[in-house]
């Protein structure tokens, strides 16, 4: 029996298993356990949640491997970890640790202003952020096995997440309506490989799973992006910056499953305590925005 | 005929698409009422800890056990198999103990150990099944009434059937493999209409013998 490990089907397939679920940012093994008990499908191990990274400033890097290992030992669900954009050695370290997914993330300070990581060169699968369809397809071309829209991390404000998700999905619908000879120009405009553009036009969806990240902080936020067409959600600061993280986490899980059932969303939203304090996007100067990192 | 697919979390859409590809309607199930009028149930891949929690939270344990008790087919893939097992290695309590097996979660290791392989599954014919294993479980031990449908080269059990309950460690729904779903559809059709054959049915207009 020929056995082949880390194939495209297994990389992309793990993301398919996470669909309809919530991936939660955690900074300690205790947080990871709370997330798992609340029904998270995976956790993202990092040193500080995006709201704290934003507050601290300075250079944000890959987390301490000992901390990531501690989290891997604490839970049985998949563990993801972040590497800086273009920092393929951080990615090599994370692969050596045996994490289940690497997030090449704009939340950390980019290490390369031109190139992203060649993700085909790795056995571990990657998730990458995007703001629009062209960016998503460029990341997939580099080997990303899962895509998430970036939103604006650490703000507790869903507006960017909604804009970017609508952007990606309406671009896909636009491609679907095109004649085949128009797709060449579309590929040029999207700055994306023609073959991928053609495939998206034919299938009406990205070739990999697409989640939303950056700004989800209530059950209704999660259900909103699910109704708009997301396949699952990442919640960063929204859980552990809220008043009662365990309850908030569980309520967001329930609302993601029952995203089209308003009475259930109402039920699970009752008495959750204060969600994280949000920031208006106008209050963040352009140079401090995370979503513009990556190209 | 409609076959339900548990749609709490995981790759339920891929299962519904696989059913559609063989001409069977797949119905997503999130609440007990969604099970009305279905002839079978598929439990998809996903995260078993999440699925466990949602199945219990939304009161699906008894309705699903009730459906299984009628003889309707149940089919679990990966996390679905874990959820159906009577025993889970490591001591997690079972969720829907309908399959007399002991299952080990993440039996191959982490994501880096996920793999694809061609498997021989004799009940499905000579063409091998292309199987995708993702952080997959394996069956460690089976009870006396469980048929083993497939093993890896090292002998580990990756597909089983006990009467109307079927389970695989791998994901036929990710590989364009339709034969398991056809089997489930056939089992569901047989459950709806056992089809003993016209020879055993009474004459349509014949009166009962002691009627006069």
Coordinates of C-alpha atoms in Angstrom, one line a residue:
Chain A
X1 CA 0.0 0.0 0.0
X2 CA 1.5 3.3 -1.1
X3 CA 1.2 5.8 1.7
X4 CA 1.7 9.5 1.0
X5 CA 1.8 12.0 3.9
X6 CA 1.2 15.8 3.8
X7 CA -0.5 15.8 0.4
X8 CA -2.6 18.8 -0.9
X9 CA -5.8 16.8 0.0
X10 CA -4.7 16.4 3.6
X11 CA -3.6 20.0 3.9
X12 CA -6.7 21.4 2.5
X13 CA -8.8 18.6 4.1
X14 CA -7.9 19.6 7.7
X15 CA -9.4 23.1 6.9
X16 CA -12.5 21.3 5.6
X17 CA -12.9 19.5 8.9
X18 CA -12.8 22.9 10.7
X19 CA -15.7 24.3 8.7
X20 CA -18.7 25.6 10.6
X21 CA -16.4 26.0 13.6
X22 CA -14.6 28.7 15.7
X23 CA -10.8 28.9 16.0
X24 CA -9.8 30.8 19.1
X25 CA -6.7 32.8 20.0
X26 CA -5.2 31.6 23.2
X27 CA -2.0 32.7 25.1
X28 CA -1.7 30.0 27.8
X29 CA -2.5 26.2 28.2
X30 CA -5.4 27.3 30.6
X31 CA -6.9 29.4 27.9
X32 CA -6.5 26.6 25.4
X33 CA -8.4 24.3 27.8
X34 CA -11.2 26.8 28.2
X35 CA -11.5 27.2 24.4
X36 CA -11.6 23.4 23.9
X37 CA -14.2 23.0 26.6
X38 CA -16.3 25.8 25.0
X39 CA -16.3 23.9 21.7
X40 CA -13.5 25.5 19.7
X41 CA -12.5 23.4 16.6
X42 CA -8.9 24.6 16.9
X43 CA -6.8 27.1 18.9
X44 CA -4.3 29.7 17.7
X45 CA -1.3 29.7 20.1
X46 CA 0.2 33.2 20.4
X47 CA 2.0 35.2 23.1
X48 CA -0.4 38.1 23.2
X49 CA -3.9 38.5 21.7
X50 CA -4.0 41.1 18.8
X51 CA -5.5 43.8 21.1
X52 CA -2.5 43.6 23.4
X53 CA -0.1 43.5 20.4
X54 CA -1.7 46.6 19.2
X55 CA -1.4 48.3 22.6
X56 CA 2.2 47.2 23.1
X57 CA 3.6 48.3 19.8
X58 CA 7.1 47.3 18.9
X59 CA 8.0 44.2 16.8
X60 CA 5.6 41.2 17.2
X61 CA 7.2 37.9 16.5
X62 CA 6.6 34.1 16.6
X63 CA 5.7 32.9 20.1
X64 CA 8.1 31.1 22.4
X65 CA 8.2 27.4 21.3
X66 CA 7.9 26.3 24.9
X67 CA 4.6 28.1 25.2
X68 CA 3.3 26.6 21.9
X69 CA 4.3 23.1 23.1
X70 CA 2.6 23.7 26.4
X71 CA -0.6 24.5 24.5
X72 CA -0.1 21.5 22.2
X73 CA 0.1 19.2 25.3
X74 CA -2.9 20.8 26.9
X75 CA -5.6 20.0 24.2
X76 CA -6.5 17.4 21.7
X77 CA -7.9 19.7 19.1
X78 CA -5.6 21.1 16.3
X79 CA -3.1 23.8 17.3
X80 CA -2.2 26.6 14.9
X81 CA 0.6 29.1 15.4
X82 CA 1.6 32.4 13.7
X83 CA 4.8 33.1 11.7
X84 CA 5.7 36.6 10.4
X85 CA 4.9 37.3 6.8
X86 CA 7.9 36.1 4.7
X87 CA 9.7 34.6 7.8
X88 CA 10.2 31.1 6.5
X89 CA 12.6 30.2 9.3
X90 CA 9.9 30.9 11.9
X91 CA 7.7 28.6 9.8
X92 CA 10.4 25.9 9.8
X93 CA 10.6 26.1 13.6
X94 CA 6.8 25.8 13.9
X95 CA 6.9 22.8 11.5
X96 CA 9.6 21.2 13.6
X97 CA 7.5 21.7 16.7
X98 CA 4.7 19.8 14.9
X99 CA 2.0 22.4 14.9
X100 CA -1.1 21.5 12.9
X101 CA -1.4 24.7 10.9
X102 CA 0.8 27.8 10.4
X103 CA -0.8 31.2 10.1
X104 CA 1.4 33.5 8.0
X105 CA 0.0 36.5 9.8
X106 CA -0.3 40.2 9.3
X107 CA -0.9 40.5 13.1
X108 CA 2.9 39.9 13.6
X109 CA 5.4 42.4 12.1
X110 CA 6.3 41.4 8.5
X111 CA 9.8 40.1 8.0
X112 CA 9.9 40.6 4.3
X113 CA 8.4 43.5 2.4
X114 CA 8.3 41.8 -0.9
X115 CA 7.9 38.0 -0.6
X116 CA 5.6 35.8 1.3
X117 CA 6.7 32.3 2.4
X118 CA 6.9 29.6 -0.3
X119 CA 4.3 27.4 1.4
X120 CA 4.6 24.6 -1.1
X121 CA 8.0 23.9 0.4
X122 CA 6.4 22.8 3.7
X123 CA 4.7 19.7 4.9
X124 CA 2.6 21.6 7.4
X125 CA -0.4 23.4 5.9
X126 CA -0.7 27.2 5.9
X127 CA -3.6 29.7 6.4
X128 CA -3.1 33.2 5.1
X129 CA -5.0 36.4 5.4
X130 CA -6.5 38.4 2.5
X131 CA -8.5 41.6 1.9
X132 CA -9.7 40.7 -1.5
X133 CA -9.9 37.9 -4.1
X134 CA -6.6 38.8 -5.8
X135 CA -4.7 38.6 -2.6
X136 CA -6.5 35.3 -1.7
X137 CA -5.5 33.8 -5.0
X138 CA -1.9 35.0 -4.8
X139 CA -1.6 33.2 -1.4
X140 CA -3.2 30.1 -2.7
X141 CA -0.7 30.1 -5.6
X142 CA 2.1 30.2 -3.0
X143 CA 0.6 27.1 -1.4
X144 CA -1.9 28.4 1.2
X145 CA -4.4 25.6 2.0
X146 CA -6.8 27.8 3.8
X147 CA -7.7 31.5 3.5
X148 CA -9.1 33.9 6.0
X149 CA -10.1 37.5 5.4
X150 CA -8.0 39.7 7.7
X151 CA -10.6 42.1 9.1
X152 CA -8.8 44.5 11.4
X153 CA -7.4 42.4 14.3
X154 CA -7.6 43.5 17.9
X155 CA -10.3 46.1 17.3
X156 CA -13.5 44.2 18.2
X157 CA -15.0 46.0 15.2
X158 CA -16.5 43.7 12.6
X159 CA -16.7 46.4 9.8
X160 CA -13.5 45.5 8.0
X161 CA -14.3 41.8 8.2
X162 CA -17.6 42.4 6.6
X163 CA -16.2 44.6 3.9
X164 CA -13.5 42.2 2.9
X165 CA -15.7 39.1 2.9
X166 CA -18.3 40.9 0.8
X167 CA -15.4 42.0 -1.5
X168 CA -14.1 38.5 -2.0
X169 CA -17.5 36.9 -2.5
X170 CA -18.8 39.6 -4.9
X171 CA -15.6 39.4 -6.9
X172 CA -16.2 35.6 -7.3
X173 CA -19.8 36.3 -8.4
X174 CA -18.5 38.8 -10.9
X175 CA -16.1 36.2 -12.4
X176 CA -18.9 33.7 -12.7
X177 CA -20.8 36.1 -15.0
X178 CA -17.9 36.6 -17.4
X179 CA -17.3 35.1 -20.8
X180 CA -14.2 32.9 -20.9
X181 CA -12.3 35.4 -23.0
X182 CA -12.8 38.1 -20.4
X183 CA -11.1 36.0 -17.7
X184 CA -7.7 36.9 -19.1
X185 CA -8.1 40.5 -18.3
X186 CA -9.8 39.7 -15.0
X187 CA -6.7 37.7 -14.0
X188 CA -4.5 40.6 -14.9
X189 CA -6.6 43.1 -12.9
X190 CA -6.7 40.7 -9.9
X191 CA -3.0 40.2 -10.2
X192 CA -3.7 36.5 -9.8
X193 CA -2.8 33.4 -11.8
X194 CA -5.1 32.8 -14.8
X195 CA -5.5 29.1 -14.0
X196 CA -6.9 29.9 -10.5
X197 CA -9.1 32.7 -11.8
X198 CA -10.6 30.3 -14.3
X199 CA -11.2 27.7 -11.7
X200 CA -12.9 30.1 -9.4
X201 CA -15.1 31.3 -12.2
X202 CA -16.1 27.7 -13.0
X203 CA -16.7 26.6 -9.5
X204 CA -18.1 29.8 -7.9
X205 CA -15.9 29.4 -4.9
X206 CA -12.3 29.6 -3.7
X207 CA -10.4 26.3 -4.2
X208 CA -9.7 26.2 -0.4
X209 CA -11.8 26.9 2.7
X210 CA -12.4 30.5 3.6
X211 CA -12.9 31.8 7.1
X212 CA -13.3 35.3 8.5
X213 CA -11.0 36.8 11.1
X214 CA -10.3 40.2 12.7
X215 CA -13.1 41.9 14.7
X216 CA -15.5 39.2 15.6
X217 CA -16.5 39.8 19.2
X218 CA -20.2 38.7 19.7
X219 CA -22.3 35.7 18.7
X220 CA -24.2 38.0 16.4
X221 CA -21.0 39.0 14.7
X222 CA -20.1 35.4 14.0
X223 CA -23.6 34.7 12.7
X224 CA -23.4 37.8 10.5
X225 CA -20.3 36.6 8.6
X226 CA -21.6 33.1 8.4
X227 CA -24.9 34.3 6.8
X228 CA -22.8 36.4 4.4
X229 CA -21.0 33.2 3.3
X230 CA -18.0 32.6 5.5
X231 CA -17.2 29.0 6.2
X232 CA -16.2 29.5 9.8
X233 CA -14.6 32.1 12.1
X234 CA -11.4 33.0 13.9
X235 CA -12.0 34.9 17.1
X236 CA -8.9 36.6 18.6
X237 CA -9.2 39.2 21.3
X238 CA -13.0 38.9 21.3
X239 CA -13.0 36.0 23.7
X240 CA -10.3 36.5 26.3
X241 CA -10.9 40.3 26.3
X242 CA -14.6 39.8 27.2
X243 CA -16.0 39.8 30.7
X244 CA -16.7 36.0 30.9
X245 CA -14.5 34.3 28.3
X246 CA -15.8 30.7 28.8
X247 CA -19.4 31.8 28.2
X248 CA -18.6 34.2 25.4
X249 CA -16.6 31.4 23.7
X250 CA -19.4 28.9 24.0
X251 CA -22.0 31.4 22.8
X252 CA -20.0 32.2 19.7
X253 CA -19.7 28.5 19.0
X254 CA -23.5 28.0 19.2
X255 CA -24.2 31.0 17.0
X256 CA -21.7 29.8 14.4
X257 CA -23.5 26.5 14.2
X258 CA -27.0 28.0 14.2
X259 CA -26.1 31.1 12.2
X260 CA -29.4 31.1 10.4
X261 CA -31.6 30.7 13.5
X262 CA -32.2 34.1 15.1
X263 CA -34.1 32.7 18.1
X264 CA -31.1 30.5 19.0
X265 CA -28.7 33.4 18.5
X266 CA -30.9 35.5 20.8
X267 CA -31.0 32.8 23.4
X268 CA -27.2 32.3 23.5
X269 CA -26.6 36.0 23.6
X270 CA -28.4 36.6 26.8
X271 CA -26.5 37.8 29.8
X272 CA -23.0 37.3 28.4
X273 CA -21.5 40.3 30.2
X274 CA -19.5 42.9 28.4
X275 CA -17.9 42.0 25.1
X276 CA -14.4 43.4 24.5
X277 CA -14.2 47.2 24.2
X278 CA -14.1 48.0 20.5
X279 CA -12.2 50.6 18.6
X280 CA -13.6 52.7 15.8
X281 CA -11.6 52.3 12.6
X282 CA -11.3 56.1 12.3
X283 CA -9.3 56.1 15.5
X284 CA -6.6 54.0 14.0
X285 CA -4.1 55.8 11.8
X286 CA -3.3 54.2 8.5
X287 CA 0.2 53.2 9.5
X288 CA -1.1 51.3 12.5
X289 CA -3.6 49.2 10.5
X290 CA -2.7 45.5 10.3
X291 CA -4.8 44.5 7.3
X292 CA -2.6 46.5 4.9
X293 CA 0.4 44.3 5.7
X294 CA 0.9 41.6 3.1
X295 CA 0.3 42.2 -0.6
Chain B
X1 CA -35.8 9.2 0.0
X2 CA -33.9 11.7 2.1
X3 CA -30.7 11.1 4.1
X4 CA -29.8 13.4 6.9
X5 CA -26.3 14.8 7.4
X6 CA -25.4 16.1 10.8
X7 CA -24.6 19.8 10.1
X8 CA -23.4 21.0 13.5
X9 CA -19.8 21.4 12.4
X10 CA -17.4 19.8 9.9
X11 CA -17.5 18.8 6.3
X12 CA -21.2 18.2 6.1
X13 CA -21.5 20.0 2.8
X14 CA -19.1 17.6 1.1
X15 CA -21.3 14.7 2.3
X16 CA -24.4 16.4 1.0
X17 CA -22.7 17.0 -2.4
X18 CA -21.6 13.3 -2.5
X19 CA -25.2 12.3 -1.9
X20 CA -26.4 14.6 -4.6
X21 CA -23.9 13.2 -7.0
X22 CA -25.6 9.8 -6.7
X23 CA -29.1 11.3 -6.9
X24 CA -30.0 11.2 -3.2
X25 CA -31.3 14.3 -1.3
X26 CA -29.1 15.2 1.7
X27 CA -30.8 17.1 4.5
X28 CA -28.7 19.2 7.0
X29 CA -29.6 18.4 10.6
X30 CA -29.0 20.9 13.5
X31 CA -32.0 20.3 15.7
X32 CA -34.1 17.1 16.5
X33 CA -37.0 18.2 14.3
X34 CA -34.7 18.2 11.2
X35 CA -34.6 14.4 11.5
X36 CA -38.3 14.0 10.6
X37 CA -38.9 11.8 7.6
X38 CA -35.3 10.9 6.9
X39 CA -34.2 7.3 6.0
X40 CA -30.7 7.4 7.4
X41 CA -28.0 9.7 8.9
X42 CA -24.4 10.6 8.1
X43 CA -22.1 11.9 10.8
X44 CA -19.4 13.9 9.0
X45 CA -15.8 14.6 9.7
X46 CA -14.9 17.5 11.9
X47 CA -13.7 18.0 15.5
X48 CA -15.2 15.3 17.7
X49 CA -14.9 17.4 20.9
X50 CA -16.9 20.2 19.3
X51 CA -19.5 17.8 17.8
X52 CA -19.9 15.9 21.1
X53 CA -20.7 19.2 22.8
X54 CA -23.2 20.4 20.2
X55 CA -25.0 17.0 19.9
X56 CA -25.6 17.0 23.7
X57 CA -26.4 20.7 23.9
X58 CA -29.1 20.5 21.2
X59 CA -30.8 17.3 22.5
X60 CA -29.8 15.1 19.5
X61 CA -28.6 12.1 21.5
X62 CA -32.0 10.4 22.0
X63 CA -33.5 11.2 18.6
X64 CA -30.4 9.8 16.9
X65 CA -30.5 6.7 19.0
X66 CA -34.2 6.4 18.2
X67 CA -33.4 6.6 14.5
X68 CA -30.8 3.9 14.8
X69 CA -33.2 1.7 16.8
X70 CA -35.6 1.7 13.8
X71 CA -32.9 0.1 11.8
X72 CA -32.2 3.1 9.6
X73 CA -28.5 3.3 8.5
X74 CA -26.0 5.5 10.2
X75 CA -22.6 6.3 8.7
X76 CA -19.8 8.1 10.5
X77 CA -16.6 9.3 8.9
X78 CA -13.6 10.2 11.1
X79 CA -15.0 12.4 13.9
X80 CA -18.4 10.7 13.1
X81 CA -16.8 7.3 13.8
X82 CA -15.5 8.5 17.2
X83 CA -19.0 9.9 18.1
X84 CA -20.6 6.5 17.3
X85 CA -18.1 4.4 19.2
X86 CA -19.0 2.7 22.5
X87 CA -15.5 3.2 23.9
X88 CA -13.0 5.9 23.4
X89 CA -9.4 5.2 24.4
X90 CA -8.3 7.6 27.1
X91 CA -11.5 7.6 28.9
X92 CA -13.7 10.2 27.2
X93 CA -17.3 9.1 27.7
X94 CA -19.1 7.9 24.6
X95 CA -21.6 10.2 22.8
X96 CA -23.8 7.9 20.8
X97 CA -22.7 4.4 21.8
X98 CA -24.1 2.5 18.8
X99 CA -21.0 0.8 17.5
X100 CA -19.4 -1.9 19.7
X101 CA -15.8 -0.8 19.1
X102 CA -13.0 0.9 21.0
X103 CA -11.6 3.8 19.1
X104 CA -8.4 5.8 19.5
X105 CA -8.5 9.5 18.6
X106 CA -5.6 11.0 16.6
X107 CA -4.1 7.5 16.3
X108 CA -1.5 8.4 13.7
X109 CA -0.2 11.6 15.4
X110 CA -0.6 15.2 14.4
X111 CA -1.5 16.9 11.1
X112 CA 2.0 16.2 9.7
X113 CA 1.2 12.5 9.9
X114 CA -2.1 12.8 7.9
X115 CA -1.9 10.7 4.7
X116 CA -3.6 9.3 1.6
X117 CA -3.5 5.6 0.7
X118 CA -5.3 3.1 -1.6
X119 CA -7.3 0.6 0.5
X120 CA -8.8 -2.7 -0.3
X121 CA -12.4 -2.8 0.8
X122 CA -13.7 -6.2 -0.3
X123 CA -17.4 -5.4 0.2
X124 CA -17.1 -2.6 -2.3
X125 CA -15.6 -4.6 -5.1
X126 CA -12.1 -4.9 -6.6
X127 CA -11.3 -1.3 -7.3
X128 CA -9.4 0.1 -4.3
X129 CA -10.8 3.0 -2.2
X130 CA -8.7 6.1 -2.3
X131 CA -8.7 7.0 1.3
X132 CA -7.8 10.4 2.9
X133 CA -6.8 10.2 6.6
X134 CA -6.7 13.5 8.5
X135 CA -5.7 13.4 12.1
X136 CA -7.6 10.2 11.9
X137 CA -8.8 7.7 14.5
X138 CA -8.4 3.9 14.3
X139 CA -10.4 1.1 15.8
X140 CA -8.4 -0.7 18.4
X141 CA -10.8 -3.5 19.2
X142 CA -14.2 -4.7 17.9
X143 CA -17.1 -6.6 19.5
X144 CA -18.3 -10.0 18.2
X145 CA -21.0 -8.5 16.0
X146 CA -18.8 -6.1 14.2
X147 CA -17.6 -6.8 10.6
X148 CA -14.2 -5.4 9.7
X149 CA -14.5 -3.8 6.2
X150 CA -10.9 -2.6 5.8
X151 CA -7.5 -2.7 7.4
X152 CA -4.2 -0.9 6.7
X153 CA -1.2 -3.0 5.8
X154 CA -0.2 -3.1 9.4
X155 CA -3.5 -4.7 10.3
X156 CA -5.1 -1.6 12.0
X157 CA -8.8 -1.4 11.5
X158 CA -10.1 1.6 9.5
X159 CA -13.6 0.7 8.4
X160 CA -16.4 -1.3 10.2
X161 CA -20.0 -2.2 10.1
X162 CA -22.3 -3.5 12.8
X163 CA -25.7 -4.2 11.3
X164 CA -27.1 -0.7 10.3
X165 CA -24.1 1.3 11.6
X166 CA -21.2 1.9 9.3
X167 CA -18.0 3.9 10.1
X168 CA -14.7 4.8 8.5
X169 CA -11.5 6.4 9.8
X170 CA -11.0 8.2 6.5
X171 CA -13.0 10.5 4.3
X172 CA -14.7 9.1 1.2
X173 CA -16.4 12.4 0.8
X174 CA -13.1 14.2 0.2
X175 CA -11.9 11.8 -2.5
X176 CA -14.9 11.7 -4.8
X177 CA -15.5 8.1 -3.6
X178 CA -19.2 7.4 -3.8
X179 CA -19.5 3.7 -3.0
X180 CA -19.9 4.1 0.8
X181 CA -22.7 6.6 0.2
X182 CA -24.3 4.2 -2.4
X183 CA -24.2 1.5 0.3
X184 CA -25.8 3.8 2.8
X185 CA -28.5 4.7 0.2
X186 CA -29.1 1.1 -0.5
X187 CA -29.4 0.3 3.2
X188 CA -31.8 3.2 3.6
X189 CA -33.9 2.1 0.7
X190 CA -34.1 -1.4 2.2
X191 CA -35.0 0.1 5.5
X192 CA -37.9 2.1 3.9
X193 CA -39.1 -0.9 1.9
X194 CA -37.7 -4.2 3.0
X195 CA -38.7 -5.6 -0.4
X196 CA -39.3 -9.3 0.6
X197 CA -40.5 -9.7 -2.9
X198 CA -44.0 -9.8 -4.4
X199 CA -44.2 -13.5 -3.8
X200 CA -44.5 -13.1 -0.1
X201 CA -47.2 -10.4 -0.2
X202 CA -50.8 -11.2 0.2
X203 CA -53.2 -11.1 -2.8
X204 CA -54.4 -7.6 -3.1
X205 CA -58.1 -8.4 -3.1
X206 CA -58.1 -11.7 -1.3
X207 CA -60.3 -11.7 1.9
X208 CA -58.9 -13.0 5.1
X209 CA -59.7 -16.7 5.5
X210 CA -62.0 -16.4 8.5
X211 CA -63.8 -13.4 7.3
X212 CA -66.9 -15.3 6.4

